[in-house]
mmCIF file of C-alpha atoms in Angstrom:
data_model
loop_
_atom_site.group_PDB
_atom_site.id
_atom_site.type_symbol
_atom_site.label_atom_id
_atom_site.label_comp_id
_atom_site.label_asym_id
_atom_site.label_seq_id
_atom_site.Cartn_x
_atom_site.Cartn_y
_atom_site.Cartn_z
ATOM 1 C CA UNK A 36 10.813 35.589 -70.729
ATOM 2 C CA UNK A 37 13.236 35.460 -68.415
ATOM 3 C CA UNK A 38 15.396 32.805 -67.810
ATOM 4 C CA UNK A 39 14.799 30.491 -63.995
ATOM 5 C CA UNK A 40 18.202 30.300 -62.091
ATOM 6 C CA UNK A 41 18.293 27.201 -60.212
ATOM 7 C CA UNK A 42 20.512 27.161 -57.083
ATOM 8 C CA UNK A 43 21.773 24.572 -54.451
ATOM 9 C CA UNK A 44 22.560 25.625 -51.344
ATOM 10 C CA UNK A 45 26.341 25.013 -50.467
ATOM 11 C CA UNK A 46 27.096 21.685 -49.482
ATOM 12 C CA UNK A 47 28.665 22.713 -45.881
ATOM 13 C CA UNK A 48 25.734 24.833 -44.653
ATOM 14 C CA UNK A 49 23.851 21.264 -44.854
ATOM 15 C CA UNK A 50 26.904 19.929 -43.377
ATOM 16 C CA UNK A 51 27.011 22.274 -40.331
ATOM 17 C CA UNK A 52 23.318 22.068 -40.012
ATOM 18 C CA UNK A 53 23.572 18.253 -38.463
ATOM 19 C CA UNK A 54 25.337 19.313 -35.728
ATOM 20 C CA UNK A 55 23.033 22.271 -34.650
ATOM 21 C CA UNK A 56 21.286 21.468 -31.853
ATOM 22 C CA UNK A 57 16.977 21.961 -31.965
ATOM 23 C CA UNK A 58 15.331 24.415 -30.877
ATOM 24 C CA UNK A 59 12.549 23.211 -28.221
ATOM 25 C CA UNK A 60 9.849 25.079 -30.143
ATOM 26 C CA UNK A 61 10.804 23.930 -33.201
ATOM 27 C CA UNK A 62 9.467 20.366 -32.954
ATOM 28 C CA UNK A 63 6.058 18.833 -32.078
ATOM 29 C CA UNK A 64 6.547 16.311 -29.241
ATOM 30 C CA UNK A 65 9.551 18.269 -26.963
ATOM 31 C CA UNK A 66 7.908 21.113 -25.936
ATOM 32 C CA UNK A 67 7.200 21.882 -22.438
ATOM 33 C CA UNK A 68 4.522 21.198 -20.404
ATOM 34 C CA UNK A 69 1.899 23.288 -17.658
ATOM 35 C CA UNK A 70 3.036 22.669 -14.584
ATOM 36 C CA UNK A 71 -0.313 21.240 -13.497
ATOM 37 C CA UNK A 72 -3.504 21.450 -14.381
ATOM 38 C CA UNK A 73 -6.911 22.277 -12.080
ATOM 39 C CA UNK A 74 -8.448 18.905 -12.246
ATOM 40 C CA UNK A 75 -5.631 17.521 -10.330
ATOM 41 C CA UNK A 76 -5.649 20.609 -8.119
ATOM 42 C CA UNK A 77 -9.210 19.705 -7.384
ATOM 43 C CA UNK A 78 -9.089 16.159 -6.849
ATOM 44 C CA UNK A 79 -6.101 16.350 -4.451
ATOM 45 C CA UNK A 80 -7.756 18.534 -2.485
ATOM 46 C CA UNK A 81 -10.944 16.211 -2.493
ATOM 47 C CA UNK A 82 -9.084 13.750 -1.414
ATOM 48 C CA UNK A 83 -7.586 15.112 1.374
ATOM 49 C CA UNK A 84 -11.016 16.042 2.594
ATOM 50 C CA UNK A 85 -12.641 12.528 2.177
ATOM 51 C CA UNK A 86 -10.102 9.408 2.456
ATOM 52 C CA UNK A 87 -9.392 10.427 6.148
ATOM 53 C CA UNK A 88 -13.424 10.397 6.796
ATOM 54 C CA UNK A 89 -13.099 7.259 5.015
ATOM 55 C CA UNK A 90 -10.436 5.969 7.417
ATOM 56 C CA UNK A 91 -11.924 7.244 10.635
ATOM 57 C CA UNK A 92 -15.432 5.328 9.663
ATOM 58 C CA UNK A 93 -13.972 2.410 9.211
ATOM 59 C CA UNK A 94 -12.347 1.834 12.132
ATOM 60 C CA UNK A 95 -15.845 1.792 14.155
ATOM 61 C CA UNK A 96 -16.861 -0.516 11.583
ATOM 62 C CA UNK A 97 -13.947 -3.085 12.035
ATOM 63 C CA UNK A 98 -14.591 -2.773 15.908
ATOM 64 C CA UNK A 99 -17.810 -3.453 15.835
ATOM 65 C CA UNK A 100 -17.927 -6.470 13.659
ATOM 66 C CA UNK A 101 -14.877 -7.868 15.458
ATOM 67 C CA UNK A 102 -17.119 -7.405 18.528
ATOM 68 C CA UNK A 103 -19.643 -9.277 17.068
ATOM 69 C CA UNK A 104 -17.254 -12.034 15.343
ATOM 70 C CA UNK A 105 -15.778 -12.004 19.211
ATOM 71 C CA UNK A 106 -19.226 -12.691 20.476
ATOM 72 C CA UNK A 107 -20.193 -15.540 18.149
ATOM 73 C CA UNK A 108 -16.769 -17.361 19.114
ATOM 74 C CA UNK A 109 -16.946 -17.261 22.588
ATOM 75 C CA UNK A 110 -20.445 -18.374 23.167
ATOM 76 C CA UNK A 111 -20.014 -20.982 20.349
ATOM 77 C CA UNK A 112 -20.254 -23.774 23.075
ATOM 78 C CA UNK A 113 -21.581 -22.040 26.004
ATOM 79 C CA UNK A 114 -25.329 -21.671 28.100
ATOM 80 C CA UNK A 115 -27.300 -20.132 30.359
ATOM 81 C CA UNK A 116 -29.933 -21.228 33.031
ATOM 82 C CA UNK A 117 -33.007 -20.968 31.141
ATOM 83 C CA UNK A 118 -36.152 -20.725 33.428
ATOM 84 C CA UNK A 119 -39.142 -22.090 32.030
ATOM 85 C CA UNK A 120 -42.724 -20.375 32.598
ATOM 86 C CA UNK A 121 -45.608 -22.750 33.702
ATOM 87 C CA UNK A 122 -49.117 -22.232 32.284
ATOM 88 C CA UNK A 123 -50.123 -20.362 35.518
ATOM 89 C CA UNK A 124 -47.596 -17.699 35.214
ATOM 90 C CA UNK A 125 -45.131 -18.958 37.561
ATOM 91 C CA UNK A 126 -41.393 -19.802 36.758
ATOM 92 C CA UNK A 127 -40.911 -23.488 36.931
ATOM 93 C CA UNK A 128 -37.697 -25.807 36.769
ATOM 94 C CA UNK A 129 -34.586 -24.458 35.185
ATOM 95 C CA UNK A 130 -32.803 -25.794 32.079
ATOM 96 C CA UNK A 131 -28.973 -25.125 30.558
ATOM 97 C CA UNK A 132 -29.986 -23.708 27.088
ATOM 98 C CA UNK A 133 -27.081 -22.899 24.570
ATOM 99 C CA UNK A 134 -26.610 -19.161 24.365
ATOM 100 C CA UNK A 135 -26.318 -19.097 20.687
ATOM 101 C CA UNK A 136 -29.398 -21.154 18.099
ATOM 102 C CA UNK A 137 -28.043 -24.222 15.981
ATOM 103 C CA UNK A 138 -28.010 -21.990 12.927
ATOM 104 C CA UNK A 139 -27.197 -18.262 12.982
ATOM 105 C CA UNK A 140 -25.527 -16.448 9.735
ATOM 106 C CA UNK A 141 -22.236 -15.723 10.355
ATOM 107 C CA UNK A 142 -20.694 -14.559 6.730
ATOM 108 C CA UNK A 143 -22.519 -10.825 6.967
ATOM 109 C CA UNK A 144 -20.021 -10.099 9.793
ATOM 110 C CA UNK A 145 -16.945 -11.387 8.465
ATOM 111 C CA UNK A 146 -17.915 -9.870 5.166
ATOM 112 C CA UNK A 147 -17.951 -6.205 6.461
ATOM 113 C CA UNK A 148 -14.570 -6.990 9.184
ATOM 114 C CA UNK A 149 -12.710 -7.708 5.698
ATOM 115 C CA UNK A 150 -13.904 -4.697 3.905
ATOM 116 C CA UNK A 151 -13.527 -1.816 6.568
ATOM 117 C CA UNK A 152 -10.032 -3.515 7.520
ATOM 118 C CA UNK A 153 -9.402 -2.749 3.256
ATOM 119 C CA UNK A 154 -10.904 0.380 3.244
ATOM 120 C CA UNK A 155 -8.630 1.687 6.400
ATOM 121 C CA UNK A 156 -5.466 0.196 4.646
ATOM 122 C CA UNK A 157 -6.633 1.644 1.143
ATOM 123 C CA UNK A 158 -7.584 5.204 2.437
ATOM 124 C CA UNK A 159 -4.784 5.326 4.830
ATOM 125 C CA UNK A 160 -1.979 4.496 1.583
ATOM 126 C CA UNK A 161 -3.751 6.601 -0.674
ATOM 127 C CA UNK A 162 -3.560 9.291 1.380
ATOM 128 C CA UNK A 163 -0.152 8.849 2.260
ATOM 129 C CA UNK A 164 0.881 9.143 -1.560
ATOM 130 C CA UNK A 165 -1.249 12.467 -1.640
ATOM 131 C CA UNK A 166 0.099 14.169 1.133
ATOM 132 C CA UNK A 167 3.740 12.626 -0.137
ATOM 133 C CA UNK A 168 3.226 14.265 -3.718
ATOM 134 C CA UNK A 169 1.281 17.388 -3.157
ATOM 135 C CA UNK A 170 4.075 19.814 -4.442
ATOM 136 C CA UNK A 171 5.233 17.770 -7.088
ATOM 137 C CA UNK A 172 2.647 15.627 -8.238
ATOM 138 C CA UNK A 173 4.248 13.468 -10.626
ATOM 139 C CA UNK A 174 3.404 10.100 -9.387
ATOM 140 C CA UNK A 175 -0.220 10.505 -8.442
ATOM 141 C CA UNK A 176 -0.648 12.931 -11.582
ATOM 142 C CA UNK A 177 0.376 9.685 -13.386
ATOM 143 C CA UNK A 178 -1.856 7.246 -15.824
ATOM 144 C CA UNK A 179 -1.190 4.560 -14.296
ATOM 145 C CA UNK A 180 -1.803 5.133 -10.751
ATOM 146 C CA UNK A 181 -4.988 7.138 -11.515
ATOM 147 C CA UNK A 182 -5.840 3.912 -13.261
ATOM 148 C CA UNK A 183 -4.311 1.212 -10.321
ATOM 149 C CA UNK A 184 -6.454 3.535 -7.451
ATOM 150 C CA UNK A 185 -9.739 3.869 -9.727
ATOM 151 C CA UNK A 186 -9.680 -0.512 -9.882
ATOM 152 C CA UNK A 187 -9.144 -0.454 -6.011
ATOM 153 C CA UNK A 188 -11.826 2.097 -4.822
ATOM 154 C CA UNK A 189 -13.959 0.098 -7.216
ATOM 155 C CA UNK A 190 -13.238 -3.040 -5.452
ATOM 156 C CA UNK A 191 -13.694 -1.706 -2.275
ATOM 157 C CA UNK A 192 -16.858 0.192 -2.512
ATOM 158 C CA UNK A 193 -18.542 -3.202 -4.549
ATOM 159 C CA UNK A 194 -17.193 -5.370 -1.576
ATOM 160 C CA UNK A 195 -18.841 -2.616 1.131
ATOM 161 C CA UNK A 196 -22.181 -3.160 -1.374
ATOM 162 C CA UNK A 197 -21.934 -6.776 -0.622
ATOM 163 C CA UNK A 198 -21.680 -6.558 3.271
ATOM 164 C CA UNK A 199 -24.295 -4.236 3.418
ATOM 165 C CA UNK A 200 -26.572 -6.049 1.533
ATOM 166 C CA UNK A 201 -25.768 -9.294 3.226
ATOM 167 C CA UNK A 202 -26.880 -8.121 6.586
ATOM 168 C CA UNK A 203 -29.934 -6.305 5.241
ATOM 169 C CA UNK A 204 -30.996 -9.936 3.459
ATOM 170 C CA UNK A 205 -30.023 -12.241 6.858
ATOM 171 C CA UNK A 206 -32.213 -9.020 8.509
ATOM 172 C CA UNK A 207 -35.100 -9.741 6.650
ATOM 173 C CA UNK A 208 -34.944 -13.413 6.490
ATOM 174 C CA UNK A 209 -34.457 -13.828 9.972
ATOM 175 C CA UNK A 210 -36.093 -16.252 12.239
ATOM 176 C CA UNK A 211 -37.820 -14.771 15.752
ATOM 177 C CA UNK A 212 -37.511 -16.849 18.577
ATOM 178 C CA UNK A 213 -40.451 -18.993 19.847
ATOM 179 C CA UNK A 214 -40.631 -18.642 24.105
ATOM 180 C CA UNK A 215 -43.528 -21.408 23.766
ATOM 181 C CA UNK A 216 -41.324 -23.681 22.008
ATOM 182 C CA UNK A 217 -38.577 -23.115 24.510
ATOM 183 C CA UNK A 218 -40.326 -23.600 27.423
ATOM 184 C CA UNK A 219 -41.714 -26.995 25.747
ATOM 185 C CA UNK A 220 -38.743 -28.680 24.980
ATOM 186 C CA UNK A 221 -37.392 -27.472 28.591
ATOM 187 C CA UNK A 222 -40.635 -29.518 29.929
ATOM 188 C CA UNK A 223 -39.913 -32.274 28.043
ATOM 189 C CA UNK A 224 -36.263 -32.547 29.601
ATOM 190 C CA UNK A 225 -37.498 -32.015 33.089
ATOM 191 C CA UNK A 226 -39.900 -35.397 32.277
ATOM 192 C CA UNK A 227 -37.932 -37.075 30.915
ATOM 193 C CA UNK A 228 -35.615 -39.252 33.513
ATOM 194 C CA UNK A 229 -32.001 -37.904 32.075
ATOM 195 C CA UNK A 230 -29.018 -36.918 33.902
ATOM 196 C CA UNK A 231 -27.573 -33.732 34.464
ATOM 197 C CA UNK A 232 -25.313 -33.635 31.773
ATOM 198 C CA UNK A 233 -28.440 -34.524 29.302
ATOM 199 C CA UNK A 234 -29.979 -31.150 30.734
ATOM 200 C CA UNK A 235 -29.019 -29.450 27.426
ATOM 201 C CA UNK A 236 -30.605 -28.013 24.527
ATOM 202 C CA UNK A 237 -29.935 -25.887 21.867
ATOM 203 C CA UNK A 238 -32.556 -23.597 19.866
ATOM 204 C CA UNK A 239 -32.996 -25.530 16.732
ATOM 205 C CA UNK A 240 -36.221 -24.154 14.691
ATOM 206 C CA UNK A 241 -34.967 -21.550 12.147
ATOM 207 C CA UNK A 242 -31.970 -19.708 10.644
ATOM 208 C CA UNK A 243 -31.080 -16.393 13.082
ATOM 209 C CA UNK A 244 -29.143 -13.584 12.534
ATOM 210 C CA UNK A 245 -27.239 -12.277 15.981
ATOM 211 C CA UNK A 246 -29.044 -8.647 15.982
ATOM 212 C CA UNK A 247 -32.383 -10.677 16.270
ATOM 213 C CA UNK A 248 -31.601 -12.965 18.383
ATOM 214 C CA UNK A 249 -30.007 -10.818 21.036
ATOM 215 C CA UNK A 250 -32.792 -8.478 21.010
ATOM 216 C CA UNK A 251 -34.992 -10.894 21.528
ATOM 217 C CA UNK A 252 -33.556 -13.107 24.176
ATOM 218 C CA UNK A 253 -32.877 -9.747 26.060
ATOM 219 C CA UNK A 254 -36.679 -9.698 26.748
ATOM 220 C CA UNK A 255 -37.258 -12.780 27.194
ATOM 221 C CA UNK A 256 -38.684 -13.616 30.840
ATOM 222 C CA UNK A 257 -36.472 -17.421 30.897
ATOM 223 C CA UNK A 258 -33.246 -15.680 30.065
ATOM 224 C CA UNK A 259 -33.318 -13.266 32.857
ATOM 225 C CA UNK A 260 -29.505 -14.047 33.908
ATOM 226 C CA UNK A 261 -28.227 -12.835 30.510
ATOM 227 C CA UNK A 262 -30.162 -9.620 29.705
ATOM 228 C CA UNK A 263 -27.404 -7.628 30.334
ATOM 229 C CA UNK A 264 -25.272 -9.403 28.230
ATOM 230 C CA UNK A 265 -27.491 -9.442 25.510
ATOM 231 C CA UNK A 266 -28.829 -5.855 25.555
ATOM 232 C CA UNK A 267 -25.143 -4.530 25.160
ATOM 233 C CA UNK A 268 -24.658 -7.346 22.231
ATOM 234 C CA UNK A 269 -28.090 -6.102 20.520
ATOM 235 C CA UNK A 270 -26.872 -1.956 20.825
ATOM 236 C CA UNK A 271 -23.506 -3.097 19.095
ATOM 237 C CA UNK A 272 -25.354 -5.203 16.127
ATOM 238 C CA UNK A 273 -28.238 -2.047 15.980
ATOM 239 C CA UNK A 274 -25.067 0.636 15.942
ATOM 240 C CA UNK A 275 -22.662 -1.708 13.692
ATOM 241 C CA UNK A 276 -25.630 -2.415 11.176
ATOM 242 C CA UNK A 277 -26.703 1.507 11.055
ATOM 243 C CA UNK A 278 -22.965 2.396 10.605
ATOM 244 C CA UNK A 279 -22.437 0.331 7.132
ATOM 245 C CA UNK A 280 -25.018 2.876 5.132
ATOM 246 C CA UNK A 281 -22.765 6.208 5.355
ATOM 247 C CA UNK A 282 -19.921 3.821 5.471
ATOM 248 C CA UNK A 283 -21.367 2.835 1.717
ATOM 249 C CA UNK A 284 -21.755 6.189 0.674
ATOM 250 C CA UNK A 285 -18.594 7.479 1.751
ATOM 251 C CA UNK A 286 -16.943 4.462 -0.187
ATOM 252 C CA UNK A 287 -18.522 5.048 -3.271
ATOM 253 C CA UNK A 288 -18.048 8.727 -2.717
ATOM 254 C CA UNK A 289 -14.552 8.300 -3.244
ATOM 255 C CA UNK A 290 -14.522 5.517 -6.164
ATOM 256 C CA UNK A 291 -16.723 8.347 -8.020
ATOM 257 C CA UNK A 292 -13.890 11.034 -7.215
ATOM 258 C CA UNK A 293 -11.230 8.107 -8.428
ATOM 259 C CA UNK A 294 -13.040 7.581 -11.456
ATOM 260 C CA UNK A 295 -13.676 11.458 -12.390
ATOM 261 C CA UNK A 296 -10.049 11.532 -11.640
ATOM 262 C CA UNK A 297 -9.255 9.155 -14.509
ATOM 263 C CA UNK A 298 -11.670 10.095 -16.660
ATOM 264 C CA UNK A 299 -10.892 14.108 -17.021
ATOM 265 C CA UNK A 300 -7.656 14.096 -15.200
ATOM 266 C CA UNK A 301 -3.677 14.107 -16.400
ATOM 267 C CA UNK A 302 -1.618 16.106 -17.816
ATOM 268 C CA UNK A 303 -1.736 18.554 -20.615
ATOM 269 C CA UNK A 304 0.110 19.912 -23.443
ATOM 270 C CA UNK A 305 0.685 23.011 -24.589
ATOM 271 C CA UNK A 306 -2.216 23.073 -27.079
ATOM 272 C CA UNK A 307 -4.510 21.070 -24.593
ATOM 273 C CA UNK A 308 -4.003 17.370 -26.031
ATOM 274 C CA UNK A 309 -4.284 14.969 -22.723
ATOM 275 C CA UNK A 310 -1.082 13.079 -22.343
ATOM 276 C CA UNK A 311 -1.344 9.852 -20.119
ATOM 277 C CA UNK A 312 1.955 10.935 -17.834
ATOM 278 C CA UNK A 313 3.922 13.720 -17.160
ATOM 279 C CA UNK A 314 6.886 11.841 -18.810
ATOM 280 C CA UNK A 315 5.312 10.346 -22.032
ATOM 281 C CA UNK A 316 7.887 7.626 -22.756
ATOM 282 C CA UNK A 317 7.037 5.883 -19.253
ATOM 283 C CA UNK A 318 3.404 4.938 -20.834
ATOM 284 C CA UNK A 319 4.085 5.223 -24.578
ATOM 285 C CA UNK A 320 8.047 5.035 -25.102
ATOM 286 C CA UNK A 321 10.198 7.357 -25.867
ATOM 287 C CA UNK A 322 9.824 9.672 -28.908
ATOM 288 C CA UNK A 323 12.338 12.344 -29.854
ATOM 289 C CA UNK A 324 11.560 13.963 -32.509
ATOM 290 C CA UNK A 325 14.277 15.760 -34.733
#
């Protein structure tokens, strides 16, 4: 049998060892990483494509609901010479009618201002950071921003949702005007022995949205004197209402693309493990290992 040796290795070899500096391939946690990965690739380059359409839809859509938030304000407290119809066909005495009805649904339009005002400031920042990091992706490659811009196309497409919804509710709900009760409470006022300043009335029988009630009062055969106005008012609530539905799609378009982007995006190691930022101690802290 022979006999076991056992031998230590000298005590300045373990000495001289401390002070050797690592080898990068040598540990688990320092070693390099890709210098990008295709998901990214991909998802820059759909966003480059859709966050301007995003922008460039949305500015029709804050237009036109400022025109129609402009239109509410300004006839607020004005009329028109209504012309009432007798029961023989013929126009009879005229009446000052208020140009807008005592109830009319104002919170669809202000609703849909706010969130195409968000999405042109949203898409229009975004898109500055892409076109800002497209060589050297480090910030939008990040965890954290991913994670920041996934919560804000979120927000914005489920506000969008709202508006759209809103208007197609106060659509469907709407009142239609009544010419017979119009011209009846315009007969009762020419009966009646008031003054000139009592000559006044205001549509008061239902809840109206604008759409409706400009296309309707541009037919009308009393309102004759504001047709024009309200035929170009009714194309701008027809074109601002039909606008909101690709403006929805195009929203939630990009939320999906933010959210894929989260999901499967990042960086990656050498052996494929996802890492939540190209410099792991931003998210995690630091962690040398020796």
């Amino acid at each position: 049998m022979k006999k076991v040796e056992f031998k230590l290795p000298p005590i300045a070899d373990k000495v001289t060892s401390l002070f050797q500096p690592h080898k990068k391939d040598s540990t688990m946690f320092n070693k390099p990483m890709a210098s990008g990965c295709p998901h990214h690739r991909l998802s820059r380059i759909l966003y480059a494509v859709f966050l301007p359409i995003l922008v460039l839809i949305s500015i029709p859509v804050v237009v036109l609901k400022a025109m129609t938030y402009s239109f509410i304000e300004e006839n607020r407290d004005k009329g028109f010479m209504f012309e009432t119809t007798e029961r023989d066909g013929e126009a009879g005495e005229a009446v000052i009618m208020a140009a807008l009805p005592r109830m009319l649904y104002h919170a669809p339009a202000k609703l849909a201002l706010v969130a195409g005002v968000l999405s042109i400031c949203l898409g229009a920042a975004h898109l500055g950071f892409v076109a800002f990091d497209w060589r050297n992706p480090k910030r939008t490659q990040s965890w954290a921003f991913r994670r920041n811009i996934m919560f804000l196309h979120l927000t914005n497409g489920i506000l969008i949702l709202f508006a759209l919804v809103s208007i197609s509710v106060t659509r469907k709900s709407t009142s239609h005007f009544r010419d017979g009760y119009a011209n009846f409470r315009a007969s009762r006022m020419n009966d009646s022995n008031s003054t000139a300043s009592d000559n006044f009335f205001r549509y008061n029988i239902g809840t109206f949205d604008l759409e409706t009630w400009a296309c309707e009062l541009k037919d009308v055969r009393g309102a004759r004197m504001v047709q024009g106005d309200y035929k170009m008012q009714c194309i701008t609530e027809v074109a601002g209402r039909a606008i909101m539905i690709p403006f929805m799609v195009l929203a939630w378009l990009v939320a999906g693309i933010a959210i894929w982007g989260l999901v499967g995006g990042g960086r990656r190691g050498p052996d494929g493990e996802r890492v939540k930022t190209e410099d792991v101690g931003l998210e995690m802290g630091k962690m040398n290992a020796t």
